[in-house]
Amino acid sequence: GESVGLHLPTLSVQEGDNSIINCAYSNSASDYFIWYKQESGKGPQFIIDIRSNMDKRQGQRVTVLLNKTVKHLSLQIAATQPGDSAVYFCAESLQAGTALIFGKGTTLSVSS
Amino acid sequence: GAVVSQHPSWVICKSGTSVKIECRSLDFQATTMFWYRQFPKQSLMLMATSNEGSKATYEQGVEKDKFLINHASLTLSTLTVTSAHPEDSSFYICSAMDRATANYGYTFGSGTRLTVV
């Protein structure tokens, strides 16, 4: 079945660096994508989302890029901080309002 | 913003007993709730989709008689793990959908850590 995968399981950066977390998705019909942050023992926390009719969306210190040609999603975090350390998941929705399918997750470790 | 309350946050039960987990949308009506299970160092795996007033739709491989889901109101869904076994020990997370928002507003609960001994 369809699944959302990640290229790298772990990413270690220095405080202040920019971080890029990647995600590949398999279903070209997916309409909606979300990046979540999950801290240990907690539920996923919404970071940013993007619809398939867009290729870039910016938030506070975060940017999501969507490349539908190669079915690739990325999350860029500017000036990474120790508080950004967590596991990051991308998720896709095949249709608006249907369940989210999660990728494997990337652990981001920020050292000061 | 939309808030989903999940209770309990953790529970320990004996093998063979049943455990109920509640998921409540506090400030919006959730016509649809999703239940996920997450094993350590793994991703969230969808277990079932719950629509208010109708039977839940279970993902392949999830036993509907073991994981009973009830969504009797627009603000409450419950997951009951029946005859729990140690292999059911996991982190269970609910997500409620707010159809009032343009992007259907998936909001997650804080999760329930279930340990079966």
CSV table of C-alpha atoms in Angstrom, one decimal:
chain,number,residue,atom,x,y,z
A,1,GLY,CA,0.0,0.0,0.0
A,2,GLU,CA,0.9,3.6,-0.1
A,3,SER,CA,3.5,4.8,2.4
A,4,VAL,CA,5.5,7.8,3.3
A,5,GLY,CA,9.2,7.2,3.8
A,6,LEU,CA,12.1,9.2,5.0
A,7,HIS,CA,15.7,9.3,3.6
A,8,LEU,CA,17.6,9.7,6.9
A,9,PRO,CA,16.7,8.3,10.3
A,10,THR,CA,18.8,10.7,12.3
A,11,LEU,CA,20.1,14.3,11.9
A,12,SER,CA,22.6,16.0,14.2
A,13,VAL,CA,23.2,19.7,13.9
A,14,GLN,CA,24.8,22.5,15.9
A,15,GLU,CA,22.7,25.2,17.5
A,16,GLY,CA,22.2,28.0,15.0
A,17,ASP,CA,22.6,25.8,11.9
A,18,ASN,CA,19.8,25.3,9.4
A,19,SER,CA,18.3,21.9,9.4
A,20,ILE,CA,16.7,20.1,6.4
A,21,ILE,CA,14.6,17.0,7.0
A,22,ASN,CA,13.5,15.0,3.9
A,23,CYS,CA,10.6,12.8,3.1
A,24,ALA,CA,9.5,10.8,0.1
A,25,TYR,CA,5.9,9.9,-0.6
A,26,SER,CA,4.7,7.3,-2.9
A,27,ASN,CA,1.2,8.4,-4.0
A,28,SER,CA,1.1,11.1,-6.6
A,29,ALA,CA,-2.6,11.6,-5.8
A,30,SER,CA,-1.9,12.7,-2.2
A,31,ASP,CA,-3.5,16.1,-1.7
A,32,TYR,CA,-2.3,17.3,1.7
A,33,PHE,CA,0.9,17.0,3.6
A,34,ILE,CA,1.8,17.9,7.2
A,35,TRP,CA,5.0,18.0,9.2
A,36,TYR,CA,4.7,17.0,12.9
A,37,LYS,CA,7.2,17.2,15.8
A,38,GLN,CA,7.0,14.6,18.5
A,39,GLU,CA,8.7,14.9,21.8
A,40,SER,CA,9.3,11.8,23.9
A,41,GLY,CA,6.0,10.5,25.5
A,42,LYS,CA,3.9,13.1,23.8
A,43,GLY,CA,1.5,13.3,20.9
A,44,PRO,CA,2.5,14.8,17.5
A,45,GLN,CA,2.6,18.6,17.4
A,46,PHE,CA,1.6,20.3,14.2
A,47,ILE,CA,4.4,22.3,12.6
A,48,ILE,CA,3.4,23.2,9.1
A,49,ASP,CA,1.2,21.9,6.3
A,50,ILE,CA,1.0,22.3,2.5
A,51,ARG,CA,-1.5,21.3,-0.2
A,52,SER,CA,-0.6,19.7,-3.4
A,53,ASN,CA,-1.4,22.9,-5.4
A,54,MET,CA,1.5,24.6,-3.7
A,55,ASP,CA,5.3,24.0,-3.8
A,56,LYS,CA,6.4,26.1,-0.9
A,57,ARG,CA,5.0,27.4,2.3
A,58,GLN,CA,6.7,29.3,5.1
A,59,GLY,CA,6.0,29.6,8.7
A,60,GLN,CA,8.0,31.0,11.7
A,61,ARG,CA,11.5,29.6,11.2
A,62,VAL,CA,10.2,26.7,9.1
A,63,THR,CA,9.6,26.2,5.5
A,64,VAL,CA,8.0,23.2,3.7
A,65,LEU,CA,8.9,22.4,0.1
A,66,LEU,CA,6.9,20.1,-2.0
A,67,ASN,CA,8.3,18.7,-5.3
A,68,LYS,CA,5.5,16.7,-6.9
A,69,THR,CA,7.6,15.7,-9.9
A,70,VAL,CA,9.8,13.5,-7.7
A,71,LYS,CA,7.3,13.1,-4.9
A,72,HIS,CA,9.5,14.7,-2.3
A,73,LEU,CA,8.7,16.8,0.7
A,74,SER,CA,11.2,18.6,2.9
A,75,LEU,CA,11.1,20.6,6.1
A,76,GLN,CA,13.7,23.4,6.6
A,77,ILE,CA,14.2,24.7,10.1
A,78,ALA,CA,16.2,28.0,10.3
A,79,ALA,CA,18.5,28.7,13.2
A,80,THR,CA,17.9,25.4,14.8
A,81,GLN,CA,17.7,25.5,18.6
A,82,PRO,CA,18.1,22.8,21.3
A,83,GLY,CA,14.3,22.9,21.8
A,84,ASP,CA,13.9,21.7,18.3
A,85,SER,CA,15.4,18.4,19.2
A,86,ALA,CA,12.6,15.8,18.7
A,87,VAL,CA,11.4,13.2,16.2
A,88,TYR,CA,9.9,14.7,13.0
A,89,PHE,CA,7.3,13.0,10.9
A,90,CYS,CA,5.9,13.8,7.6
A,91,ALA,CA,2.3,12.7,7.0
A,92,GLU,CA,0.1,12.6,3.9
A,93,SER,CA,-3.5,12.5,3.3
A,94,LEU,CA,-4.7,10.8,0.2
A,95,GLN,CA,-7.9,12.9,0.1
A,96,ALA,CA,-8.9,15.9,2.2
A,97,GLY,CA,-10.5,14.6,5.4
A,98,THR,CA,-9.1,11.1,5.3
A,99,ALA,CA,-6.6,9.6,7.7
A,100,LEU,CA,-3.1,10.7,7.7
A,101,ILE,CA,-0.4,8.2,6.8
A,102,PHE,CA,2.9,8.8,8.6
A,103,GLY,CA,6.4,8.3,7.5
A,104,LYS,CA,9.1,6.6,9.6
A,105,GLY,CA,10.4,9.7,11.3
A,106,THR,CA,13.7,11.5,11.6
A,107,THR,CA,15.3,12.2,14.9
A,108,LEU,CA,16.8,15.7,15.1
A,109,SER,CA,19.4,16.2,17.7
A,110,VAL,CA,20.6,19.8,18.3
A,111,SER,CA,23.8,20.4,20.3
A,112,SER,CA,24.7,23.7,21.8
B,1,GLY,CA,-7.1,26.6,18.9
B,2,ALA,CA,-8.6,23.1,18.7
B,3,VAL,CA,-7.7,20.9,21.7
B,4,VAL,CA,-8.0,17.1,22.1
B,5,SER,CA,-7.8,15.6,25.6
B,6,GLN,CA,-6.8,12.0,25.9
B,7,HIS,CA,-7.2,10.1,29.1
B,8,PRO,CA,-5.5,8.4,30.9
B,9,SER,CA,-2.0,9.5,30.0
B,10,TRP,CA,-0.6,6.2,31.2
B,11,VAL,CA,-2.1,2.9,32.5
B,12,ILE,CA,-0.7,-0.4,33.7
B,13,CYS,CA,-3.0,-3.4,33.6
B,14,LYS,CA,-2.8,-7.1,34.2
B,15,SER,CA,-2.8,-9.5,31.3
B,16,GLY,CA,-6.4,-10.6,30.4
B,17,THR,CA,-8.1,-7.4,31.6
B,18,SER,CA,-9.6,-4.6,29.6
B,19,VAL,CA,-8.6,-1.0,29.4
B,20,LYS,CA,-10.6,2.0,28.1
B,21,ILE,CA,-8.9,5.1,26.6
B,22,GLU,CA,-11.0,8.2,26.1
B,23,CYS,CA,-10.4,10.9,23.5
B,24,ARG,CA,-12.4,14.2,23.8
B,25,SER,CA,-12.5,17.2,21.6
B,26,LEU,CA,-12.8,20.1,24.0
B,27,ASP,CA,-13.7,23.1,21.9
B,28,PHE,CA,-14.9,21.7,18.6
B,29,GLN,CA,-17.1,19.0,17.2
B,30,ALA,CA,-15.1,16.0,15.9
B,31,THR,CA,-17.2,14.2,13.3
B,32,THR,CA,-14.2,11.9,12.7
B,33,MET,CA,-11.6,10.5,15.0
B,34,PHE,CA,-8.6,8.4,14.2
B,35,TRP,CA,-6.8,6.0,16.5
B,36,TYR,CA,-3.1,5.2,16.1
B,37,ARG,CA,-0.7,2.9,17.8
B,38,GLN,CA,3.0,3.7,18.1
B,39,PHE,CA,5.7,1.2,19.2
B,40,PRO,CA,9.0,2.5,20.6
B,41,LYS,CA,11.2,4.2,18.0
B,42,GLN,CA,8.6,3.6,15.3
B,43,SER,CA,6.1,5.7,13.5
B,44,LEU,CA,2.4,6.1,14.1
B,45,MET,CA,0.3,3.3,12.6
B,46,LEU,CA,-3.3,3.9,11.8
B,47,MET,CA,-5.6,1.4,13.6
B,48,ALA,CA,-9.1,2.7,12.8
B,49,THR,CA,-11.2,5.6,11.7
B,50,SER,CA,-14.2,6.4,13.8
B,51,ASN,CA,-17.2,8.4,12.5
B,52,GLU,CA,-19.7,9.7,15.0
B,53,GLY,CA,-22.8,7.5,15.1
B,54,SER,CA,-21.5,4.7,12.9
B,55,LYS,CA,-19.2,1.7,13.2
B,56,ALA,CA,-15.5,2.2,13.0
B,57,THR,CA,-13.5,1.3,10.0
B,58,TYR,CA,-10.4,-0.8,10.9
B,59,GLU,CA,-7.2,-1.1,9.1
B,60,GLN,CA,-6.0,-4.4,7.8
B,61,GLY,CA,-4.6,-6.6,10.5
B,62,VAL,CA,-6.3,-4.7,13.4
B,63,GLU,CA,-8.7,-7.0,15.3
B,64,LYS,CA,-12.0,-5.2,15.7
B,65,ASP,CA,-13.1,-7.5,18.5
B,66,LYS,CA,-10.0,-6.8,20.4
B,67,PHE,CA,-9.9,-3.0,19.9
B,68,LEU,CA,-13.4,-1.8,20.5
B,69,ILE,CA,-14.1,1.7,19.3
B,70,ASN,CA,-17.1,3.8,20.2
B,71,HIS,CA,-17.9,7.2,18.9
B,72,ALA,CA,-21.3,8.0,20.3
B,73,SER,CA,-21.0,11.7,20.4
B,74,LEU,CA,-19.4,14.5,18.5
B,75,THR,CA,-16.9,15.1,21.3
B,76,LEU,CA,-16.0,11.7,22.6
B,77,SER,CA,-14.5,8.5,21.2
B,78,THR,CA,-13.3,5.6,23.2
B,79,LEU,CA,-10.9,2.8,22.5
B,80,THR,CA,-11.2,-0.3,24.6
B,81,VAL,CA,-8.4,-2.9,24.5
B,82,THR,CA,-10.0,-6.1,25.5
B,83,SER,CA,-8.2,-9.1,27.0
B,84,ALA,CA,-5.0,-7.2,26.9
B,85,HIS,CA,-1.7,-9.0,26.5
B,86,PRO,CA,1.9,-7.8,26.9
B,87,GLU,CA,2.2,-7.4,23.1
B,88,ASP,CA,-0.6,-4.8,23.3
B,89,SER,CA,1.7,-2.6,25.3
B,90,SER,CA,2.2,0.5,23.2
B,91,PHE,CA,1.5,4.2,22.9
B,92,TYR,CA,-2.0,4.9,21.7
B,93,ILE,CA,-2.8,8.2,20.2
B,94,CYS,CA,-6.1,9.7,19.0
B,95,SER,CA,-6.7,12.4,16.4
B,96,ALA,CA,-9.8,14.3,16.0
B,97,MET,CA,-10.9,16.1,12.8
B,98,ASP,CA,-12.4,19.5,12.9
B,99,ARG,CA,-14.4,19.9,9.7
B,100,ALA,CA,-15.0,23.5,10.4
B,101,THR,CA,-11.4,24.4,9.3
B,102,ALA,CA,-10.3,24.6,5.7
B,103,ASN,CA,-7.7,21.9,6.1
B,104,TYR,CA,-9.9,19.7,8.3
B,105,GLY,CA,-7.7,20.4,11.2
B,106,TYR,CA,-6.2,17.1,12.4
B,107,THR,CA,-5.6,17.6,16.1
B,108,PHE,CA,-3.8,15.0,18.2
B,109,GLY,CA,-4.3,13.9,21.8
B,110,SER,CA,-1.3,13.6,24.1
B,111,GLY,CA,-1.3,9.8,23.9
B,112,THR,CA,-1.8,7.0,26.4
B,113,ARG,CA,1.1,4.7,27.4
B,114,LEU,CA,-0.4,1.2,27.9
B,115,THR,CA,1.7,-1.3,29.8
B,116,VAL,CA,0.3,-4.8,30.1
B,117,VAL,CA,2.0,-7.0,32.8
